[in-house]
Amino acid sequence: MEAKKKRMLTGDRPTGRLHIGHYFGSLKTRLAIQESGEYDPYILIADVQALTDNFSNPEKVRKNVREVILDYLSIGIDPKKTTIYIQSMIPETAELTVFYSNLVTIARLERNPTVKTELAQKREVFGESVTYGFLGYPVNQAADITVVDGAVVPVGEDQLPLIEQCREIVRKFNSIYGETLREPEAILSNTKRIKGLDGNEKMGKSLGNAIYLADTEEEVNKKVMSAVTDPARIKKDDQGHPDVCMVAYYHNLFSTPEEVQCVCEECKEGKRGCVACKKQLAKNINTFLAPIREKRKYYEERPELVENILKEGTEKTKKTAEETMRKIKKAMKLNYFEN
Ligand code: TRP
């Protein structure tokens, strides 16, 4: 019999639609993993985790669960190959989070670099008093990974401390209750973070500098026209510096190598105006997004199909989660009424 493939798990918080930064940062890697057939891929929409800092805004989370699944399907995540499910539909995860919460100290959670950075940014949400739920979300994430027996987790660099924390919890669990759980491994995606249209190091919804996978042609055209170019270039025939221009930066992602070379050379020689350059870029981004929009429309028009995909994914995941919980409860001597 063919050996069982290792399970891969990854996911997103449904707090907004996904943009091209997500595409180059993580979605592209997930597609490649799906197509390679090397792992058994699972993707979760982390609604419970999204609520840890959006608890007073349940409509936002609900709405974005739908947006995120449409984003996944539109870029080619194939439910026949990848299991997609909603985190809250697997209540075993919540139960496991409680068990794990004994295995991690408050000091350790406060030291988690990812949580630390996020907390600094979130002072305006929580003020000085941080919720127990937010501080503990890495524990919840450890439960996400282990409840499905996740072996590999493809993540960006910012998520590495969360995987490390999960590994620590697993080791602690196994040392106290006996070898039960698998220690997951992170696969670091080699793509780097995509800058925003305004030149900001990060593309993000809160920064208002993102191109969304679901943007219309008009929206893309308008956004590209507002992209930051070389500030030293005032007149069309001034010599430009593509290395400081966001339009050139995006040409590198969406245009052919020949086009990039031509665009940069003409810019440096002052032969190419920024408007023409932006128009060409917008056209290439729209060419890239056209099949994605088409697929999105297909699924948007078939809500019952999308619901079925999620239901099937959830059912399949639930079976695995129940199996894991049986093992965990046995190890923790919580297997009452079982022989
Ligand atoms: N923390 C991840 C994010 O912010 C989302 C997430 C939740 C996740 N559970 C996970 C990622 C399990 C990988 C594995 O995007």
Tab-separated table of C-alpha atoms and ligand atoms in Angstrom:
chain	number	residue	atom	x	y	z
A	1	MET	CA	0.000	0.000	0.000
A	2	GLU	CA	1.151	3.519	-0.742
A	3	ALA	CA	2.449	5.259	2.367
A	4	LYS	CA	0.071	7.873	3.728
A	5	LYS	CA	1.038	11.374	2.692
A	6	LYS	CA	2.010	13.846	5.365
A	7	ARG	CA	-0.674	16.373	6.116
A	8	MET	CA	-0.030	20.022	5.379
A	9	LEU	CA	-2.011	22.700	7.181
A	10	THR	CA	-2.160	26.417	6.687
A	11	GLY	CA	-4.774	29.142	6.834
A	12	ASP	CA	-5.776	32.759	7.147
A	13	ARG	CA	-7.715	34.955	9.498
A	14	PRO	CA	-10.852	36.127	7.703
A	15	THR	CA	-10.501	39.817	8.446
A	16	GLY	CA	-10.434	41.093	4.871
A	17	ARG	CA	-10.282	40.097	1.247
A	18	LEU	CA	-6.975	38.663	0.047
A	19	HIS	CA	-4.691	40.816	-2.093
A	20	ILE	CA	-1.758	40.292	-4.432
A	21	GLY	CA	0.580	40.491	-1.445
A	22	HIS	CA	-1.070	37.330	-0.114
A	23	TYR	CA	-0.848	35.813	-3.578
A	24	PHE	CA	2.923	36.185	-3.893
A	25	GLY	CA	3.537	35.725	-0.163
A	26	SER	CA	1.622	32.491	0.490
A	27	LEU	CA	-1.137	31.523	-1.940
A	28	LYS	CA	1.292	30.772	-4.750
A	29	THR	CA	3.216	28.373	-2.491
A	30	ARG	CA	-0.028	26.642	-1.510
A	31	LEU	CA	-0.946	26.182	-5.161
A	32	ALA	CA	2.458	24.710	-5.896
A	33	ILE	CA	2.126	22.323	-2.944
A	34	GLN	CA	-1.352	21.322	-4.076
A	35	GLU	CA	-0.140	20.604	-7.598
A	36	SER	CA	2.991	18.746	-6.478
A	37	GLY	CA	0.856	16.094	-4.768
A	38	GLU	CA	3.607	15.673	-2.190
A	39	TYR	CA	1.351	16.322	0.826
A	40	ASP	CA	-2.268	15.961	1.843
A	41	PRO	CA	-3.150	19.689	1.965
A	42	TYR	CA	-5.620	21.318	4.370
A	43	ILE	CA	-6.512	25.005	4.536
A	44	LEU	CA	-8.443	26.473	7.419
A	45	ILE	CA	-10.304	29.755	7.607
A	46	ALA	CA	-9.418	30.850	11.117
A	47	ASP	CA	-12.627	32.571	12.225
A	48	VAL	CA	-12.097	31.863	15.933
A	49	GLN	CA	-8.619	33.337	15.754
A	50	ALA	CA	-9.990	36.357	13.842
A	51	LEU	CA	-12.411	36.944	16.694
A	52	THR	CA	-9.580	37.206	19.231
A	53	ASP	CA	-9.072	40.795	18.129
A	54	ASN	CA	-12.418	41.356	16.381
A	55	PHE	CA	-14.741	39.927	19.024
A	56	SER	CA	-17.015	42.961	18.913
A	57	ASN	CA	-17.327	42.770	15.154
A	58	PRO	CA	-18.779	39.356	14.279
A	59	GLU	CA	-20.354	40.608	11.018
A	60	LYS	CA	-16.910	41.514	9.714
A	61	VAL	CA	-15.568	38.012	10.379
A	62	ARG	CA	-18.644	36.304	8.937
A	63	LYS	CA	-18.565	38.376	5.758
A	64	ASN	CA	-14.884	37.728	5.229
A	65	VAL	CA	-15.149	33.973	5.658
A	66	ARG	CA	-17.114	34.057	2.426
A	67	GLU	CA	-14.677	36.446	0.741
A	68	VAL	CA	-11.665	34.335	1.674
A	69	ILE	CA	-13.139	31.075	0.434
A	70	LEU	CA	-14.007	32.787	-2.858
A	71	ASP	CA	-10.446	34.099	-3.020
A	72	TYR	CA	-9.075	30.572	-2.530
A	73	LEU	CA	-11.296	29.008	-5.156
A	74	SER	CA	-10.714	31.823	-7.635
A	75	ILE	CA	-6.935	31.377	-7.654
A	76	GLY	CA	-7.231	27.647	-8.219
A	77	ILE	CA	-7.308	25.999	-4.821
A	78	ASP	CA	-9.083	22.830	-5.875
A	79	PRO	CA	-11.412	21.274	-3.302
A	80	LYS	CA	-10.796	17.864	-4.877
A	81	LYS	CA	-7.157	18.135	-3.902
A	82	THR	CA	-7.183	20.496	-0.927
A	83	THR	CA	-9.520	20.209	2.059
A	84	ILE	CA	-10.922	23.621	3.022
A	85	TYR	CA	-12.720	24.077	6.353
A	86	ILE	CA	-13.862	26.638	8.894
A	87	GLN	CA	-12.045	26.617	12.238
A	88	SER	CA	-15.127	27.089	14.445
A	89	MET	CA	-16.814	24.083	12.854
A	90	ILE	CA	-14.226	21.879	14.567
A	91	PRO	CA	-15.066	22.380	18.258
A	92	GLU	CA	-12.429	19.795	19.205
A	93	THR	CA	-9.930	22.578	18.542
A	94	ALA	CA	-11.457	24.676	21.330
A	95	GLU	CA	-11.398	21.723	23.712
A	96	LEU	CA	-7.775	21.015	22.906
A	97	THR	CA	-6.895	24.694	23.398
A	98	VAL	CA	-8.070	24.388	27.003
A	99	PHE	CA	-5.937	21.281	27.574
A	100	TYR	CA	-2.885	22.987	26.077
A	101	SER	CA	-3.351	26.140	28.105
A	102	ASN	CA	-1.873	24.309	31.120
A	103	LEU	CA	1.302	23.617	29.191
A	104	VAL	CA	2.349	27.165	28.426
A	105	THR	CA	3.234	29.959	30.807
A	106	ILE	CA	1.945	33.501	30.568
A	107	ALA	CA	5.525	34.754	30.464
A	108	ARG	CA	6.248	32.550	27.450
A	109	LEU	CA	3.205	33.888	25.590
A	110	GLU	CA	4.203	37.455	26.359
A	111	ARG	CA	7.664	36.737	24.953
A	112	ASN	CA	6.359	35.378	21.629
A	113	PRO	CA	7.832	37.866	19.122
A	114	THR	CA	4.829	37.729	16.773
A	115	VAL	CA	2.366	38.380	19.591
A	116	LYS	CA	4.615	41.113	20.967
A	117	THR	CA	4.703	42.983	17.647
A	118	GLU	CA	0.968	42.609	17.165
A	119	LEU	CA	0.248	43.829	20.659
A	120	ALA	CA	2.289	46.940	20.083
A	121	GLN	CA	0.179	47.639	16.981
A	122	LYS	CA	-3.071	46.852	18.759
A	123	ARG	CA	-2.812	49.114	21.753
A	124	GLU	CA	-5.579	51.190	20.227
A	125	VAL	CA	-7.930	48.168	20.220
A	126	PHE	CA	-7.179	46.794	23.670
A	127	GLY	CA	-5.722	49.812	25.373
A	128	GLU	CA	-3.253	48.625	27.957
A	129	SER	CA	-5.266	45.585	28.984
A	130	VAL	CA	-4.860	42.683	26.618
A	131	THR	CA	-7.490	39.972	26.501
A	132	TYR	CA	-6.722	36.448	27.641
A	133	GLY	CA	-8.019	35.214	24.271
A	134	PHE	CA	-5.641	37.332	22.232
A	135	LEU	CA	-2.595	36.536	24.333
A	136	GLY	CA	-3.466	32.862	24.037
A	137	TYR	CA	-4.090	32.656	20.304
A	138	PRO	CA	-0.786	30.820	19.701
A	139	VAL	CA	-2.156	28.053	21.941
A	140	ASN	CA	-5.285	27.929	19.836
A	141	GLN	CA	-3.131	27.768	16.710
A	142	ALA	CA	-1.147	24.876	18.193
A	143	ALA	CA	-4.478	23.098	18.645
A	144	ASP	CA	-5.412	23.839	14.997
A	145	ILE	CA	-2.245	22.209	13.766
A	146	THR	CA	-2.134	19.176	16.032
A	147	VAL	CA	-5.834	18.326	16.004
A	148	VAL	CA	-5.505	17.485	12.308
A	149	ASP	CA	-2.106	15.858	12.866
A	150	GLY	CA	-0.451	18.539	10.738
A	151	ALA	CA	3.098	17.582	9.797
A	152	VAL	CA	4.086	20.619	7.758
A	153	VAL	CA	2.944	24.219	7.950
A	154	PRO	CA	3.938	26.584	5.135
A	155	VAL	CA	4.261	30.047	6.614
A	156	GLY	CA	5.868	33.422	6.176
A	157	GLU	CA	8.661	34.499	8.473
A	158	ASP	CA	6.307	36.337	10.847
A	159	GLN	CA	4.540	33.062	11.699
A	160	LEU	CA	7.686	31.109	12.638
A	161	PRO	CA	7.443	31.920	16.371
A	162	LEU	CA	3.921	30.475	16.365
A	163	ILE	CA	5.119	27.174	14.944
A	164	GLU	CA	7.969	27.127	17.443
A	165	GLN	CA	5.482	27.636	20.255
A	166	CYS	CA	3.372	24.779	18.901
A	167	ARG	CA	6.421	22.505	18.837
A	168	GLU	CA	7.172	23.357	22.456
A	169	ILE	CA	3.620	22.516	23.499
A	170	VAL	CA	3.833	19.194	21.663
A	171	ARG	CA	7.112	18.302	23.373
A	172	LYS	CA	5.735	19.215	26.767
A	173	PHE	CA	2.569	17.201	26.134
A	174	ASN	CA	4.527	14.154	25.021
A	175	SER	CA	6.926	14.379	27.960
A	176	ILE	CA	4.085	14.486	30.497
A	177	TYR	CA	1.421	12.251	28.958
A	178	GLY	CA	3.553	9.977	26.771
A	179	GLU	CA	4.388	10.076	23.052
A	180	THR	CA	1.074	11.038	21.447
A	181	LEU	CA	1.522	14.026	19.174
A	182	ARG	CA	3.565	14.841	16.107
A	183	GLU	CA	5.857	17.864	16.159
A	184	PRO	CA	5.033	19.946	13.075
A	185	GLU	CA	7.627	21.521	10.842
A	186	ALA	CA	7.420	24.955	9.280
A	187	ILE	CA	8.138	25.308	5.583
A	188	LEU	CA	9.305	28.836	5.051
A	189	SER	CA	7.947	30.254	1.817
A	190	ASN	CA	10.797	31.763	-0.118
A	191	THR	CA	8.756	34.603	-1.525
A	192	LYS	CA	9.243	37.917	0.111
A	193	ARG	CA	6.749	40.419	1.308
A	194	ILE	CA	5.219	42.616	-1.383
A	195	LYS	CA	5.398	46.366	-0.960
A	196	GLY	CA	2.299	48.548	-1.153
A	197	LEU	CA	1.388	50.892	-4.013
A	198	ASP	CA	2.524	53.786	-1.823
A	199	GLY	CA	5.996	52.290	-1.345
A	200	ASN	CA	5.243	51.076	2.179
A	201	GLU	CA	7.191	47.918	3.051
A	202	LYS	CA	3.927	46.073	3.560
A	203	MET	CA	0.808	45.749	1.479
A	204	GLY	CA	-2.144	45.699	3.826
A	205	LYS	CA	-5.823	46.358	3.989
A	206	SER	CA	-5.492	48.786	6.864
A	207	LEU	CA	-2.871	50.738	4.920
A	208	GLY	CA	-5.132	51.313	1.912
A	209	ASN	CA	-2.325	50.419	-0.506
A	210	ALA	CA	-3.400	47.002	-1.760
A	211	ILE	CA	-4.620	45.510	-5.026
A	212	TYR	CA	-7.195	42.844	-4.205
A	213	LEU	CA	-7.629	39.629	-6.128
A	214	ALA	CA	-11.282	40.617	-6.546
A	215	ASP	CA	-10.611	44.178	-7.761
A	216	THR	CA	-12.321	45.164	-11.014
A	217	GLU	CA	-10.406	46.374	-14.047
A	218	GLU	CA	-11.400	49.970	-13.261
A	219	GLU	CA	-10.234	49.657	-9.661
A	220	VAL	CA	-6.867	48.306	-10.785
A	221	ASN	CA	-6.461	51.089	-13.363
A	222	LYS	CA	-7.248	53.729	-10.787
A	223	LYS	CA	-4.960	52.265	-8.141
A	224	VAL	CA	-2.018	51.860	-10.498
A	225	MET	CA	-2.405	55.498	-11.591
A	226	SER	CA	-1.942	56.515	-7.948
A	227	ALA	CA	1.210	54.411	-7.409
A	228	VAL	CA	4.272	56.219	-6.143
A	229	THR	CA	6.939	56.892	-8.792
A	230	ASP	CA	10.388	58.443	-8.735
A	231	PRO	CA	9.925	61.780	-6.913
A	232	ALA	CA	12.896	63.301	-8.725
A	233	ARG	CA	11.123	62.945	-12.031
A	234	ILE	CA	8.997	65.967	-12.697
A	235	LYS	CA	9.014	66.375	-16.462
A	236	LYS	CA	8.413	63.494	-18.828
A	237	ASP	CA	11.940	63.695	-20.287
A	238	ASP	CA	13.703	63.843	-16.898
A	239	GLN	CA	15.897	60.817	-16.338
A	240	GLY	CA	14.117	58.329	-14.040
A	241	HIS	CA	15.250	55.920	-11.335
A	242	PRO	CA	13.291	52.669	-11.593
A	243	ASP	CA	14.890	51.381	-8.388
A	244	VAL	CA	12.836	53.842	-6.337
A	245	CYS	CA	9.663	53.565	-8.426
A	246	MET	CA	6.750	51.366	-7.358
A	247	VAL	CA	5.581	50.996	-10.949
A	248	ALA	CA	8.912	49.445	-11.923
A	249	TYR	CA	8.735	47.243	-8.825
A	250	TYR	CA	5.363	45.862	-9.906
A	251	HIS	CA	6.504	45.477	-13.523
A	252	ASN	CA	8.981	42.973	-12.102
A	253	LEU	CA	6.085	40.893	-10.779
A	254	PHE	CA	3.636	41.145	-13.654
A	255	SER	CA	5.573	41.848	-16.858
A	256	THR	CA	7.902	39.735	-18.984
A	257	PRO	CA	11.684	40.126	-18.428
A	258	GLU	CA	11.960	41.791	-21.854
A	259	GLU	CA	9.261	44.290	-20.962
A	260	VAL	CA	10.901	45.040	-17.628
A	261	GLN	CA	14.229	45.698	-19.295
A	262	CYS	CA	12.678	47.963	-21.907
A	263	VAL	CA	10.597	49.883	-19.355
A	264	CYS	CA	13.595	50.480	-17.104
A	265	GLU	CA	15.949	51.519	-19.871
A	266	GLU	CA	13.490	53.968	-21.408
A	267	CYS	CA	12.725	55.404	-17.975
A	268	LYS	CA	16.414	55.921	-17.185
A	269	GLU	CA	16.917	57.694	-20.498
A	270	GLY	CA	13.881	59.897	-19.949
A	271	LYS	CA	12.191	58.460	-23.033
A	272	ARG	CA	9.153	56.996	-21.320
A	273	GLY	CA	6.513	58.899	-19.409
A	274	CYS	CA	5.088	57.555	-16.175
A	275	VAL	CA	1.516	57.531	-17.468
A	276	ALA	CA	2.356	55.210	-20.355
A	277	CYS	CA	4.345	53.031	-18.011
A	278	LYS	CA	1.450	52.798	-15.545
A	279	LYS	CA	-1.030	51.977	-18.296
A	280	GLN	CA	1.119	49.100	-19.446
A	281	LEU	CA	1.433	47.806	-15.896
A	282	ALA	CA	-2.313	48.057	-15.242
A	283	LYS	CA	-2.937	46.103	-18.429
A	284	ASN	CA	-0.582	43.322	-17.310
A	285	ILE	CA	-2.090	43.146	-13.825
A	286	ASN	CA	-5.544	42.930	-15.397
A	287	THR	CA	-4.366	40.119	-17.669
A	288	PHE	CA	-3.133	38.266	-14.592
A	289	LEU	CA	-6.395	38.861	-12.709
A	290	ALA	CA	-8.785	38.087	-15.603
A	291	PRO	CA	-8.970	34.287	-15.113
A	292	ILE	CA	-9.124	34.775	-11.323
A	293	ARG	CA	-12.122	37.120	-11.699
A	294	GLU	CA	-13.822	34.694	-14.026
A	295	LYS	CA	-13.467	31.804	-11.597
A	296	ARG	CA	-14.651	33.950	-8.731
A	297	LYS	CA	-17.768	34.871	-10.683
A	298	TYR	CA	-18.468	31.183	-11.323
A	299	TYR	CA	-18.429	30.399	-7.601
A	300	GLU	CA	-20.211	33.610	-6.621
A	301	GLU	CA	-23.110	32.533	-8.778
A	302	ARG	CA	-23.190	29.100	-7.101
A	303	PRO	CA	-23.415	29.656	-3.340
A	304	GLU	CA	-24.752	26.150	-2.735
A	305	LEU	CA	-21.668	24.677	-4.392
A	306	VAL	CA	-19.403	26.740	-2.121
A	307	GLU	CA	-21.402	25.668	0.904
A	308	ASN	CA	-21.025	22.032	-0.076
A	309	ILE	CA	-17.283	22.401	-0.476
A	310	LEU	CA	-17.077	23.755	3.068
A	311	LYS	CA	-19.410	21.106	4.446
A	312	GLU	CA	-17.415	18.285	2.916
A	313	GLY	CA	-14.138	19.792	4.095
A	314	THR	CA	-15.516	20.179	7.595
A	315	GLU	CA	-16.848	16.611	7.762
A	316	LYS	CA	-13.554	15.186	6.634
A	317	THR	CA	-11.588	17.299	9.116
A	318	LYS	CA	-13.977	16.478	11.928
A	319	LYS	CA	-13.250	12.761	11.563
A	320	THR	CA	-9.531	13.370	11.937
A	321	ALA	CA	-10.090	15.733	14.876
A	322	GLU	CA	-12.248	13.171	16.691
A	323	GLU	CA	-9.610	10.525	16.194
A	324	THR	CA	-6.896	12.811	17.580
A	325	MET	CA	-9.032	13.737	20.584
A	326	ARG	CA	-9.593	10.079	21.426
A	327	LYS	CA	-5.840	9.563	21.559
A	328	ILE	CA	-5.301	12.740	23.567
A	329	LYS	CA	-8.005	11.952	26.117
A	330	LYS	CA	-6.667	8.475	26.556
A	331	ALA	CA	-3.184	9.852	27.211
A	332	MET	CA	-4.577	12.423	29.671
A	333	LYS	CA	-6.724	9.806	31.447
A	334	LEU	CA	-9.881	11.626	30.415
A	335	ASN	CA	-11.316	8.652	28.555
A	336	TYR	CA	-14.236	8.016	30.873
A	337	PHE	CA	-16.708	5.288	29.948
A	338	GLU	CA	-14.208	3.735	27.548
A	339	ASN	CA	-12.538	0.412	28.117
B	1	TRP	N1	-2.119	32.898	12.286
B	1	TRP	C1	-2.431	32.721	10.917
B	1	TRP	C2	-2.545	34.117	10.257
B	1	TRP	O1	-2.522	35.092	10.917
B	1	TRP	C3	-3.719	31.982	10.673
B	1	TRP	C4	-3.754	30.588	11.228
B	1	TRP	C5	-4.619	30.121	12.191
B	1	TRP	C6	-2.914	29.474	10.873
B	1	TRP	N2	-4.392	28.824	12.444
B	1	TRP	C7	-3.362	28.378	11.672
B	1	TRP	C8	-1.852	29.309	9.987
B	1	TRP	C9	-2.749	27.126	11.593
B	1	TRP	C10	-1.231	28.051	9.912
B	1	TRP	C11	-1.682	26.969	10.708
B	1	TRP	O2	-2.679	34.216	9.081
